[in-house]
Coordinates of C-alpha atoms and ligand atoms in Angstrom, one line a residue:
M1 CA 7.8 9.6 -29.6
G2 CA 10.2 8.6 -26.9
S3 CA 9.5 6.1 -24.2
L4 CA 6.6 5.2 -22.0
R5 CA 7.6 5.1 -18.3
L6 CA 5.3 3.0 -16.1
I7 CA 5.3 3.7 -12.4
L8 CA 3.5 1.2 -10.2
G9 CA 1.6 2.0 -7.0
D10 CA 4.5 0.8 -4.9
Q11 CA 7.1 2.8 -6.9
L12 CA 6.2 6.3 -5.9
N13 CA 9.7 7.8 -5.8
H14 CA 11.2 10.6 -7.8
N15 CA 14.5 8.8 -8.1
I16 CA 12.9 5.5 -9.2
S17 CA 15.0 3.8 -11.9
A18 CA 12.1 3.9 -14.4
L19 CA 12.3 7.7 -14.4
R20 CA 16.1 8.0 -15.0
G21 CA 16.9 9.7 -18.3
Y22 CA 13.3 10.9 -18.6
D23 CA 13.0 13.5 -21.4
P24 CA 10.0 15.7 -20.9
S25 CA 9.9 16.7 -24.5
R26 CA 9.6 13.0 -25.7
D27 CA 8.6 10.7 -22.9
V28 CA 5.3 10.0 -21.1
I29 CA 4.8 8.7 -17.6
L30 CA 2.0 6.3 -16.9
L31 CA 0.3 5.6 -13.6
A32 CA -2.9 3.5 -13.6
E33 CA -5.4 2.6 -10.9
V34 CA -6.6 -0.8 -12.0
H35 CA -9.3 -3.1 -10.6
E36 CA -7.0 -6.2 -11.0
E37 CA -4.3 -4.9 -8.6
A38 CA -6.9 -4.0 -6.0
T39 CA -8.6 -7.4 -6.2
Y40 CA -6.1 -10.2 -7.1
V41 CA -6.4 -10.5 -3.4
K42 CA -9.1 -8.5 -1.8
H43 CA -7.0 -5.7 -0.2
H44 CA -8.1 -3.9 2.9
K45 CA -10.1 -0.8 2.0
K46 CA -7.6 1.4 3.7
K47 CA -4.7 0.0 1.8
I48 CA -6.4 0.6 -1.6
A49 CA -7.3 4.2 -0.5
F50 CA -3.7 4.8 0.7
L51 CA -2.1 3.7 -2.6
F52 CA -4.6 5.4 -4.9
S53 CA -4.3 8.7 -2.9
A54 CA -0.5 8.4 -2.8
M55 CA -0.5 7.7 -6.6
R56 CA -2.6 10.7 -7.3
H57 CA -0.5 13.0 -5.1
F58 CA 2.7 11.6 -6.7
A59 CA 1.3 12.3 -10.2
E60 CA 0.5 15.9 -9.2
E61 CA 4.1 16.3 -8.0
L62 CA 5.4 15.0 -11.4
K63 CA 3.1 17.4 -13.2
G64 CA 4.4 20.2 -11.0
K65 CA 7.8 19.4 -12.4
R66 CA 6.3 19.8 -15.9
H67 CA 6.5 16.1 -16.6
R68 CA 4.0 14.6 -19.0
V69 CA 1.8 12.3 -17.0
G70 CA -0.9 10.0 -18.2
Y71 CA -2.9 9.2 -15.1
V72 CA -5.7 6.5 -15.4
R73 CA -8.3 6.7 -12.7
L74 CA -10.2 3.7 -11.6
D75 CA -13.4 5.2 -12.7
D76 CA -12.2 6.4 -16.1
K77 CA -14.6 5.1 -18.6
D78 CA -12.1 3.3 -20.8
N79 CA -10.1 1.8 -17.9
S80 CA -9.2 -1.7 -19.0
G81 CA -8.9 -3.0 -15.4
S82 CA -5.4 -4.4 -15.6
L83 CA -1.8 -3.2 -15.9
T84 CA -1.3 -5.1 -19.1
G85 CA -4.5 -3.6 -20.5
E86 CA -3.3 -0.1 -19.6
I87 CA 0.1 -0.7 -21.2
E88 CA -1.7 -1.8 -24.4
R89 CA -3.9 1.3 -24.4
A90 CA -0.9 3.6 -23.7
V91 CA 1.2 2.0 -26.4
K92 CA -1.6 2.6 -28.9
R93 CA -2.1 6.2 -27.7
H94 CA 1.5 7.3 -27.7
N95 CA 3.2 4.9 -30.0
P96 CA 6.5 4.9 -27.9
D97 CA 9.8 3.4 -28.9
K98 CA 10.0 1.4 -25.7
V99 CA 8.4 0.8 -22.4
V100 CA 10.6 1.5 -19.3
V101 CA 9.7 -0.1 -16.0
T102 CA 11.3 -0.8 -12.6
F103 CA 11.6 -4.4 -11.4
P104 CA 8.3 -5.1 -9.6
G105 CA 7.7 -6.4 -6.1
E106 CA 5.8 -9.5 -7.1
Y107 CA 6.6 -12.4 -9.3
R108 CA 3.3 -12.4 -11.1
V109 CA 3.8 -8.8 -12.2
L110 CA 7.3 -9.6 -13.4
Q111 CA 5.9 -12.4 -15.5
A112 CA 3.3 -10.0 -17.0
M113 CA 6.0 -7.5 -17.8
Q114 CA 8.1 -10.1 -19.5
Q115 CA 5.2 -10.9 -21.8
W116 CA 4.7 -7.3 -22.9
Q117 CA 7.6 -7.3 -25.4
E118 CA 6.0 -10.1 -27.4
M119 CA 2.4 -9.1 -26.9
F120 CA 2.8 -5.5 -28.0
D121 CA 5.9 -5.9 -30.2
I122 CA 7.8 -3.3 -28.3
E123 CA 11.1 -3.3 -26.3
V124 CA 10.5 -3.5 -22.5
D125 CA 13.4 -2.2 -20.4
I126 CA 13.1 -3.7 -16.9
R127 CA 15.5 -1.8 -14.7
P128 CA 16.7 -2.9 -11.3
D129 CA 14.9 -1.5 -8.3
D130 CA 17.8 0.2 -6.6
R131 CA 15.7 1.5 -3.7
F132 CA 16.8 -1.8 -2.1
L133 CA 20.2 -2.0 -0.6
C134 CA 20.9 -5.5 -1.8
S135 CA 20.1 -6.7 -5.3
P136 CA 18.7 -10.1 -6.0
N137 CA 22.0 -11.0 -7.7
E138 CA 24.1 -9.9 -4.7
F139 CA 21.9 -11.9 -2.4
K140 CA 22.2 -14.9 -4.6
T141 CA 26.0 -14.7 -4.4
W142 CA 25.8 -14.4 -0.6
A143 CA 23.4 -17.3 -0.4
K144 CA 25.5 -19.6 -2.6
G145 CA 26.5 -22.8 -0.8
R146 CA 24.6 -22.0 2.4
K147 CA 22.0 -24.5 3.5
Q148 CA 20.3 -22.1 5.8
L149 CA 20.0 -18.4 5.2
R150 CA 20.4 -16.7 8.5
M151 CA 19.6 -13.1 8.7
E152 CA 22.2 -12.4 11.3
F153 CA 25.2 -13.1 9.0
F154 CA 23.6 -11.3 6.1
Y155 CA 22.9 -8.3 8.3
R156 CA 26.6 -8.0 9.4
E157 CA 27.6 -7.8 5.8
M158 CA 25.1 -5.0 5.2
R159 CA 26.3 -3.1 8.2
K160 CA 29.8 -3.3 6.9
K161 CA 28.8 -2.5 3.3
Y162 CA 26.9 0.7 4.3
K163 CA 29.1 1.5 7.3
I164 CA 26.0 1.8 9.6
L165 CA 26.7 1.9 13.3
M166 CA 30.3 0.9 12.7
R167 CA 33.5 2.2 14.5
N168 CA 36.9 1.5 13.2
G169 CA 35.6 -1.5 11.3
E170 CA 33.9 -2.9 14.4
P171 CA 30.3 -2.8 15.4
Q172 CA 29.4 0.2 17.5
G173 CA 29.5 -0.8 21.2
G174 CA 31.4 -4.0 20.4
R175 CA 28.3 -6.2 19.6
W176 CA 26.4 -6.7 16.4
N177 CA 23.1 -7.3 17.9
Y178 CA 21.4 -6.0 21.0
D179 CA 18.2 -8.1 20.7
V180 CA 18.5 -9.6 24.2
E181 CA 17.9 -6.2 25.6
N182 CA 14.8 -5.7 23.4
R183 CA 12.3 -8.1 25.1
K184 CA 11.0 -6.1 27.9
P185 CA 7.4 -7.0 28.9
P186 CA 5.0 -4.0 29.0
K187 CA 5.1 -2.3 32.3
S188 CA 2.0 -0.5 33.7
G189 CA 1.7 3.2 33.1
L190 CA 3.6 3.2 29.8
E191 CA 2.9 6.5 28.1
V192 CA 2.8 5.7 24.4
P193 CA 2.8 8.9 22.2
P194 CA -0.2 9.3 19.9
P195 CA 0.6 8.2 16.3
Y196 CA 1.1 10.7 13.5
K197 CA -2.2 11.7 11.9
A198 CA -1.8 13.3 8.5
K199 CA -4.5 15.9 7.6
M200 CA -6.8 14.8 4.9
D201 CA -7.2 16.9 1.7
T202 CA -9.9 16.9 -1.0
M203 CA -7.9 14.5 -3.2
T204 CA -7.9 11.9 -0.4
R205 CA -11.5 12.5 0.3
E206 CA -12.4 11.8 -3.3
V207 CA -10.4 8.5 -3.2
L208 CA -12.1 7.4 0.0
D209 CA -15.5 7.9 -1.6
L210 CA -14.4 5.9 -4.6
V211 CA -13.1 3.1 -2.5
A212 CA -16.2 3.0 -0.4
D213 CA -18.3 2.8 -3.6
R214 CA -16.2 0.2 -5.4
F215 CA -14.6 -2.0 -2.7
G216 CA -17.3 -1.8 0.0
D217 CA -17.3 -5.6 0.4
H218 CA -13.5 -5.7 1.2
F219 CA -12.4 -6.3 4.7
G220 CA -11.4 -3.4 6.9
D221 CA -12.4 0.1 8.0
L222 CA -11.9 2.8 5.5
E223 CA -12.2 5.6 8.0
P224 CA -10.8 7.3 10.0
F225 CA -8.0 7.7 7.5
H226 CA -4.7 9.2 8.8
F227 CA -1.9 7.8 6.7
A228 CA 0.6 10.1 5.0
V229 CA 0.1 10.2 1.2
T230 CA 3.0 12.4 0.1
R231 CA 6.7 12.3 0.6
D232 CA 6.6 15.5 2.7
Q233 CA 4.1 13.9 5.1
A234 CA 6.0 10.6 5.2
L235 CA 9.2 12.6 6.0
Y236 CA 7.3 14.2 8.9
A237 CA 6.2 10.8 10.1
L238 CA 9.8 9.7 10.0
K239 CA 10.9 12.7 12.0
K240 CA 8.1 12.2 14.6
F241 CA 9.2 8.5 15.0
M242 CA 12.8 9.6 15.6
D243 CA 11.8 12.3 18.1
E244 CA 9.1 10.5 20.0
R245 CA 9.3 6.8 19.7
L246 CA 12.8 5.5 18.7
A247 CA 14.2 5.8 22.3
Y248 CA 11.8 3.1 23.5
F249 CA 11.6 1.2 20.2
G250 CA 14.1 -1.4 21.4
D251 CA 12.9 -1.9 25.0
Y252 CA 9.3 -2.5 24.0
Q253 CA 9.7 -4.0 20.6
D254 CA 8.1 -7.3 21.6
A255 CA 5.5 -5.9 24.0
M256 CA 1.7 -5.9 23.3
V257 CA -0.7 -3.7 25.2
E258 CA -4.4 -3.9 24.8
G259 CA -5.7 -0.7 23.2
E260 CA -2.2 0.4 22.1
P261 CA -1.9 -0.8 18.5
W262 CA 1.0 1.5 17.7
M263 CA 3.3 1.1 20.7
Y264 CA 6.9 2.5 20.0
H265 CA 7.0 1.1 16.5
S266 CA 7.8 3.3 13.6
H267 CA 4.7 2.6 11.3
L268 CA 7.0 3.4 8.4
S269 CA 6.7 0.1 6.5
L270 CA 3.9 1.3 4.3
Y271 CA 5.9 4.4 3.3
L272 CA 9.1 2.4 2.8
N273 CA 7.4 -0.2 0.7
C274 CA 5.5 2.2 -1.7
G275 CA 8.5 4.5 -2.3
L276 CA 7.6 7.5 -0.2
L277 CA 10.6 6.8 2.1
N278 CA 14.0 5.3 1.3
P279 CA 15.4 2.6 3.6
L280 CA 18.9 4.2 3.8
E281 CA 17.6 7.6 4.9
T282 CA 15.6 6.0 7.7
V283 CA 18.6 4.1 9.1
L284 CA 20.9 7.1 8.8
K285 CA 18.4 9.1 10.9
A286 CA 18.4 6.4 13.5
E287 CA 22.2 6.4 13.6
E288 CA 22.2 10.1 13.9
A289 CA 19.7 9.9 16.8
Y290 CA 22.0 7.5 18.6
H291 CA 25.1 9.8 18.1
Q292 CA 23.1 12.8 19.3
G293 CA 22.2 10.9 22.5
K294 CA 18.5 10.8 21.6
A295 CA 18.2 7.1 21.5
P296 CA 20.2 4.3 23.2
L297 CA 22.2 1.8 21.1
N298 CA 19.8 -1.1 21.6
A299 CA 17.0 1.0 20.1
A300 CA 19.0 2.4 17.1
E301 CA 20.6 -1.0 16.4
G302 CA 17.3 -2.7 16.7
F303 CA 15.7 -0.4 14.1
V304 CA 18.7 -0.6 11.8
R305 CA 18.6 -4.4 11.9
Q306 CA 14.9 -4.5 10.9
V307 CA 15.5 -2.2 8.0
I308 CA 18.8 -3.2 6.5
G309 CA 18.7 -6.8 7.9
W310 CA 15.3 -8.3 7.9
R311 CA 13.7 -6.2 5.2
E312 CA 16.5 -6.8 2.7
H313 CA 17.0 -10.4 3.7
V314 CA 13.3 -11.4 3.2
R315 CA 13.4 -9.8 -0.3
G316 CA 16.5 -11.7 -1.1
I317 CA 14.9 -15.0 -0.2
Y318 CA 11.7 -14.2 -2.1
W319 CA 13.5 -13.6 -5.4
L320 CA 16.0 -16.4 -4.8
K321 CA 13.2 -18.9 -4.3
M322 CA 10.3 -17.8 -6.4
P323 CA 8.2 -19.2 -8.0
G324 CA 8.6 -22.5 -6.0
Y325 CA 8.4 -20.6 -2.7
A326 CA 4.7 -20.0 -3.1
D327 CA 4.1 -23.8 -2.9
E328 CA 6.2 -24.6 0.1
N329 CA 4.5 -26.6 2.8
F330 CA 7.1 -28.5 4.8
L331 CA 4.6 -29.3 7.6
G332 CA 1.9 -30.4 5.2
A333 CA -0.6 -27.9 6.8
K334 CA -4.1 -28.2 5.1
R335 CA -6.6 -26.3 7.2
A336 CA -8.7 -23.4 6.0
L337 CA -8.3 -20.0 7.6
P338 CA -10.7 -19.7 10.5
K339 CA -13.4 -17.1 10.1
L340 CA -12.2 -15.2 13.2
Y341 CA -9.3 -13.8 11.0
W342 CA -12.0 -11.9 9.0
G343 CA -13.6 -10.5 12.2
G344 CA -15.6 -13.6 13.1
D345 CA -16.5 -13.9 16.8
T346 CA -14.0 -15.3 19.2
R347 CA -13.6 -15.1 23.0
M348 CA -9.8 -15.5 22.7
N349 CA -8.9 -11.9 23.7
C350 CA -5.4 -11.8 22.1
L351 CA -6.8 -12.8 18.7
R352 CA -9.8 -10.7 19.0
Q353 CA -7.8 -7.5 19.7
C354 CA -5.2 -8.2 17.0
V355 CA -7.9 -8.8 14.4
R356 CA -9.9 -5.8 15.5
E357 CA -6.8 -3.5 15.3
T358 CA -5.9 -5.0 11.9
K359 CA -9.4 -4.2 10.7
E360 CA -9.3 -0.7 12.0
N361 CA -5.8 0.3 11.0
A362 CA -4.6 -2.0 8.2
Y363 CA -1.7 -2.3 10.7
A364 CA -0.5 -4.6 13.4
H365 CA 3.0 -4.6 14.8
H366 CA 5.5 -7.4 14.3
I367 CA 4.9 -9.4 17.5
Q368 CA 1.1 -9.3 17.0
R369 CA 1.6 -10.7 13.5
L370 CA 4.2 -13.3 14.5
M371 CA 3.2 -14.5 18.0
V372 CA -0.5 -14.1 18.0
L373 CA -2.0 -14.2 14.5
G374 CA 0.8 -16.2 13.0
N375 CA 1.4 -18.5 15.9
F376 CA -2.3 -19.5 16.1
A377 CA -2.3 -20.4 12.4
L378 CA 0.9 -22.4 12.8
I379 CA -0.3 -24.5 15.7
T380 CA -3.8 -25.1 14.3
G381 CA -2.3 -26.1 10.9
V382 CA -3.6 -23.5 8.5
A383 CA -2.4 -24.1 4.9
P384 CA 0.3 -21.6 3.8
K385 CA -1.7 -20.5 0.8
H386 CA -4.6 -19.4 3.0
L387 CA -2.5 -17.6 5.5
N388 CA -0.5 -15.8 2.8
N389 CA -3.7 -14.6 1.2
W390 CA -4.8 -13.1 4.4
F391 CA -1.6 -11.4 5.3
L392 CA -1.2 -10.0 1.8
S393 CA -4.8 -8.6 1.9
V394 CA -5.1 -7.0 5.3
Y395 CA -1.9 -4.9 5.9
A396 CA -1.2 -1.5 4.2
D397 CA 2.5 -2.5 3.9
A398 CA 1.9 -5.9 2.2
Y399 CA 3.4 -6.9 -1.1
E400 CA 4.4 -10.5 -1.8
W401 CA 8.2 -9.9 -1.7
V402 CA 8.0 -9.1 2.0
E403 CA 4.8 -10.8 3.1
M404 CA 5.5 -14.3 1.8
P405 CA 8.9 -15.0 3.4
N406 CA 7.5 -13.7 6.7
V407 CA 4.5 -16.0 6.5
T408 CA 5.8 -19.0 4.7
G409 CA 9.3 -18.9 6.2
M410 CA 9.1 -17.1 9.6
V411 CA 5.7 -18.0 10.8
L412 CA 4.7 -21.3 9.2
F413 CA 8.2 -22.9 8.9
A414 CA 6.8 -24.1 5.5
D415 CA 10.2 -23.7 3.9
G416 CA 11.6 -26.3 6.2
G417 CA 14.0 -24.0 8.0
L418 CA 15.5 -22.0 5.2
L419 CA 14.7 -18.6 6.8
G420 CA 14.2 -19.5 10.4
S421 CA 16.0 -22.0 12.6
K422 CA 12.8 -23.2 14.3
P423 CA 9.0 -22.6 14.1
Y424 CA 7.9 -19.7 16.3
A425 CA 5.3 -21.8 18.1
A426 CA 4.4 -20.7 21.6
G427 CA 1.8 -21.4 24.3
G428 CA -0.2 -18.9 26.3
N429 CA 2.7 -18.2 28.7
Y430 CA 4.7 -16.3 26.1
I431 CA 1.6 -14.1 25.2
N432 CA 0.9 -13.6 28.9
K433 CA 4.5 -12.5 29.5
M434 CA 4.6 -10.1 26.6
A435 CA 1.0 -8.8 26.5
T436 CA -1.7 -7.5 28.6
Y437 CA -4.5 -9.5 26.8
C438 CA -4.8 -12.4 29.2
G439 CA -6.2 -10.4 32.1
N440 CA -9.3 -9.6 30.0
C441 CA -9.7 -13.1 28.6
P442 CA -12.3 -15.7 29.7
Y443 CA -9.8 -18.4 29.1
S444 CA -7.3 -19.1 31.9
V445 CA -3.7 -18.8 30.7
S446 CA -2.4 -20.8 33.6
K447 CA -4.7 -23.8 32.9
K448 CA -3.2 -26.3 30.6
N449 CA -6.2 -28.5 29.8
G450 CA -10.0 -28.4 29.9
A451 CA -12.7 -26.3 28.4
N452 CA -11.6 -23.0 29.9
A453 CA -7.8 -23.5 29.6
C454 CA -6.0 -21.1 27.2
P455 CA -6.3 -22.9 23.8
F456 CA -2.7 -21.8 22.9
N457 CA -1.5 -24.1 25.7
Y458 CA -2.8 -27.5 24.5
L459 CA -2.6 -26.5 20.8
Y460 CA 1.1 -25.8 21.2
W461 CA 1.8 -29.3 22.6
D462 CA -0.5 -30.9 20.1
F463 CA 1.5 -29.1 17.3
L464 CA 4.8 -30.5 18.6
D465 CA 3.3 -33.9 19.1
R466 CA 1.8 -34.0 15.5
H467 CA 5.1 -32.9 14.0
K468 CA 7.4 -35.0 16.1
R469 CA 8.8 -36.9 13.2
R470 CA 9.7 -33.7 11.3
L471 CA 10.9 -31.5 14.2
R472 CA 12.3 -33.5 17.0
D473 CA 15.9 -33.5 15.6
N474 CA 16.0 -29.8 15.4
P475 CA 18.6 -28.8 18.0
R476 CA 16.7 -25.7 19.0
L477 CA 13.7 -27.8 19.9
S478 CA 15.6 -30.4 21.9
L479 CA 14.4 -29.1 25.3
V480 CA 10.7 -29.0 24.4
Y481 CA 10.9 -32.5 22.8
S482 CA 12.6 -33.7 25.9
S483 CA 9.7 -32.3 28.0
L484 CA 7.2 -33.8 25.6
S485 CA 8.8 -37.2 25.9
K486 CA 8.5 -37.0 29.7
M487 CA 4.7 -36.3 29.5
G488 CA 2.7 -39.2 30.5
A489 CA 0.3 -41.0 28.0
E490 CA -2.7 -39.6 29.9
K491 CA -1.5 -36.0 29.7
I492 CA -0.7 -36.4 26.0
E493 CA -4.2 -37.8 25.4
A494 CA -5.7 -34.8 27.2
V495 CA -3.8 -32.5 25.0
R496 CA -4.9 -34.3 21.9
S497 CA -8.5 -34.5 22.9
D498 CA -8.6 -30.8 23.9
A499 CA -7.1 -29.9 20.5
R500 CA -9.7 -32.1 18.7
R501 CA -12.5 -30.5 20.6
F502 CA -11.3 -27.0 20.0
L503 CA -10.6 -27.5 16.3
R504 CA -14.0 -29.0 15.8
A505 CA -15.7 -26.0 17.5
L506 CA -13.4 -23.6 15.6
Y507 CA -14.3 -25.0 12.2
R508 CA -18.0 -25.5 13.0
D509 CA -18.3 -21.9 14.1
K510 CA -19.4 -23.0 17.5
G511 CA -17.7 -20.1 19.1
V512 CA -14.2 -20.5 20.6
Ligands
FAD1 P1 8.9 -1.4 13.0 O1 8.7 -2.4 14.1 O2 9.0 0.0 13.3 O3 10.2 -1.9 12.2 C1 10.9 -0.9 11.3 C2 10.9 -1.4 9.9 O4 11.7 -2.6 9.8 C3 9.6 -1.7 9.3 O5 8.9 -0.5 8.9 C4 9.9 -2.7 8.2 O6 10.2 -2.0 7.0 C5 11.2 -3.3 8.7 N1 10.9 -4.7 9.2 C6 10.7 -5.1 10.5 N2 10.6 -6.4 10.5 C7 10.6 -6.9 9.3 C8 10.4 -8.2 8.7 N3 10.2 -9.3 9.4 N4 10.4 -8.3 7.4 C9 10.6 -7.2 6.6 N5 10.8 -5.9 7.1 C10 10.8 -5.8 8.4 N6 6.3 -6.2 6.7 C11 6.0 -5.6 5.6 O7 6.5 -4.5 5.3 N7 5.0 -6.0 4.8 C12 4.3 -7.2 5.1 O8 3.5 -7.6 4.3 C13 4.7 -7.9 6.2 N8 4.1 -9.1 6.6 C14 4.4 -9.7 7.7 C15 3.7 -10.9 8.0 C16 4.1 -11.6 9.1 C17 3.4 -12.9 9.4 C18 5.1 -11.2 10.0 C19 5.5 -11.9 11.2 C20 5.8 -10.0 9.7 C21 5.4 -9.3 8.5 N9 6.1 -8.1 8.2 C22 5.7 -7.4 7.1 C23 7.2 -7.6 9.0 C24 6.8 -6.6 10.1 O9 5.9 -7.2 10.9 C25 6.4 -5.3 9.6 O10 7.4 -4.7 8.7 C26 6.2 -4.3 10.7 O11 5.3 -4.7 11.6 C27 5.7 -2.9 10.1 O12 5.5 -2.0 11.2 P2 6.5 -0.9 11.5 O13 6.8 -0.1 10.3 O14 5.9 -0.2 12.7 O15 7.7 -1.7 11.9
DLZ2 C1 -1.5 -2.9 -4.3 C2 -1.9 -2.0 -5.5 C3 -3.2 -1.6 -5.6 C4 -4.3 -1.9 -4.6 N1 -3.6 -1.0 -6.7 C5 -2.7 -0.6 -7.7 C6 -3.0 0.0 -8.9 O1 -4.2 0.3 -9.1 N2 -2.1 0.3 -9.7 C7 -0.8 0.0 -9.5 O2 0.1 0.3 -10.4 N3 -0.4 -0.7 -8.4 C8 -1.3 -1.0 -7.5 N4 -1.0 -1.7 -6.4 C9 0.5 -2.1 -6.2 C10 0.8 -3.3 -7.1 O3 -0.1 -4.4 -6.8 C11 2.2 -3.6 -6.9 O4 3.0 -2.8 -7.8 C12 2.5 -5.1 -7.3 O5 1.9 -5.9 -6.3 C13 4.0 -5.3 -7.3 O6 4.6 -5.1 -6.0
SF4_3 FE1 -4.9 -15.4 24.3 FE2 -4.8 -17.5 25.9 FE3 -4.2 -15.1 26.9 FE4 -6.7 -15.6 26.2 S1 -5.6 -16.6 27.8 S2 -5.6 -13.8 25.7 S3 -6.4 -17.0 24.5 S4 -3.1 -16.2 25.3

C-alpha cells in the first residue's frame, strides 16, 4: 500500500499539506473522532459538535472526489479513544509505507506524532502547515536578537511580504495602523445585523445527539446550533461579513453592548482555525472591499492587522517559546479560577453577560475576552494554568497555539512582557466607557471603595499595589504608579481591605 494521510479536526482543508501528492489508487486518508481530543480539556459542547460535524462533512467531500477515506466515528465500537490509538489501528489495517501528517496546532500533539515513528516502526512525514503566512522558522529569524516581540513591527513585514494594503511600497493612506480610530464607544441605536445562521442538516443533527449523549456534563449550550460546517457555508459567512459588518468593524471593534454578542466582528476565527477558510483569502476580500468603497480604511486595515498581524504573531510566539511558555508565571499568580467563569452566580453584570454569552455561543469577542474576562482574572491573581484551561475549553476557535499567547502573554503578562508592553489591567471606568453593562449593574462604577463600589475599581489598584516591585519601572505604567504613590496611606488601606473582603467572598461563594 501507499501512505496513510492523517487529517486532524483543525486541518479540514482540501489543500492541506498532508494531502499533497495523494494517490487515490494507493493512499488512504484517516479522520478520527476521539474521546481524548474532546476531553483533554473539557471542550464546550458546541465546539465538539462543530468540529465533529465539520469533520464528517469534509470526509464526505473527500469521498465525493473518489478519495479513499477511513472515517472513525466516536461511537464506532472499536474506537481506541486517542489519535495515537487510531494511527496504530490504521497502520495495522492498511499496512502503509508511511504516515503523512501536517504540523499540528498544539505541542502535545506534535510530541505524540514524533513518537509514532518509533512506536509503530514506520516513517512519519510531518509536513509544514502552510495555511499560515509565516512559518515558525521565519518567525524565529525575525525574533532573533529582539528582547520584546512587538506585533506592530512583525505586522509591517507581513504587509510588505504579501503586498496587502500597500501603494508604491508605502502603506495605503500613509499610515500602517489606524487603531486610534477604532475605539469608538457604543452609541445608542446601533443597528447590528443578525449573525449568519447556517441551516442544519441531518448529519449535524446526528452529531448534536451524539454530543448531548456523550458530553452532556461539559460546559455550554449545544443548541441552538448555527455554525457553518462546510467550506461553502464558511465562504458564505465570509461574504456576509464583508457585505454587512466590515464597514463598522473598525469603529466599534472595542465596543461591548449588552445583548449584542456578535457586534460588527467577523465570527470567522473558528473557520480560519479549523481550515474551512484561509487567512489570505479573508484579507484579500477585506482589501477588495476597501478598494470598492464598501469599507473605510480603518475597518479594512483593522481586520487585516488582526489576521496577518496578531494571528500569525501569536502562533510565532507559541512555537518559539514552547514548551516553557506553558509554565510562565511572571507575576506569581496562584489563585483558582472563580466559579463564576463556569456560570456560577455573580451580580457583576459585565462578567455575568460575558460568561452567559460564552456559554450560549462558544464565542465572545476580543474585548470581552481581554478587558472583562481576562482583566478580572489578571487583577484577582488567577494562575495562568487555570485561566488557560478555561479559555481553551470554552471557545469554538480555541487551540493552544492561539489561545495560550493571548492568555499567558496578552492577558496575564505571565511572560513578563515578551508579547505585550504592559498588563491590560483596567478599572471599571474603561468598561463603563466601552460597554453598556454598568447601567444594569447593582455595583456603582463611579464609587471607588465600599461594599457597593465596582469591584474592578479597587481590585485594579490592589493589583498595581501588589505588583509594585515588578511593574513600577515599566515606562507605560509610570503615570499610574505616580498616581498610586500620591494616594494617601488611608486610601491604600481602603483599597487593600476592599480587595481582601471581595476575594474572601468570591472564593467562599458568598455571592459577589
Ligand atoms: P474579529 O474581531 O472579527 O477578528 C478577525 C480575525 O482576526 C479573527 O477571526 C482572528 O482570526 C484574528 N484575531 C483577532 N485578534 C486576534 C488575536 N489576539 N490573536 C489571534 N488572532 C486574532 N482567538 C482564537 O482564534 N482562538 C482563541 O482561542 C483565542 N483566545 C483568546 C483568548 C484571550 C484571552 C484573548 C484576549 C483573545 C483570544 N483570541 C483567540 C483572539 C480573539 O479574541 C479572537 O480571535 C476573536 O475574538 C475571534 O472572533 P472574530 O472571528 O469575530 O474576530
Ligand atoms: C478539538 C478537537 C476535538 C474536540 N476533537 C477532535 C477529534 O476527535 N479528532 C481530531 O482529529 N481532532 C479533534 N480536535 C482538534 C484537535 O484537538 C487538534 O487537532 C489539536 O488540538 C491540535 O491543534
Ligand atoms: Fe462590571 Fe463594575 Fe460595570 Fe458592574 S459596575 S458592570 S462590575 S464594570
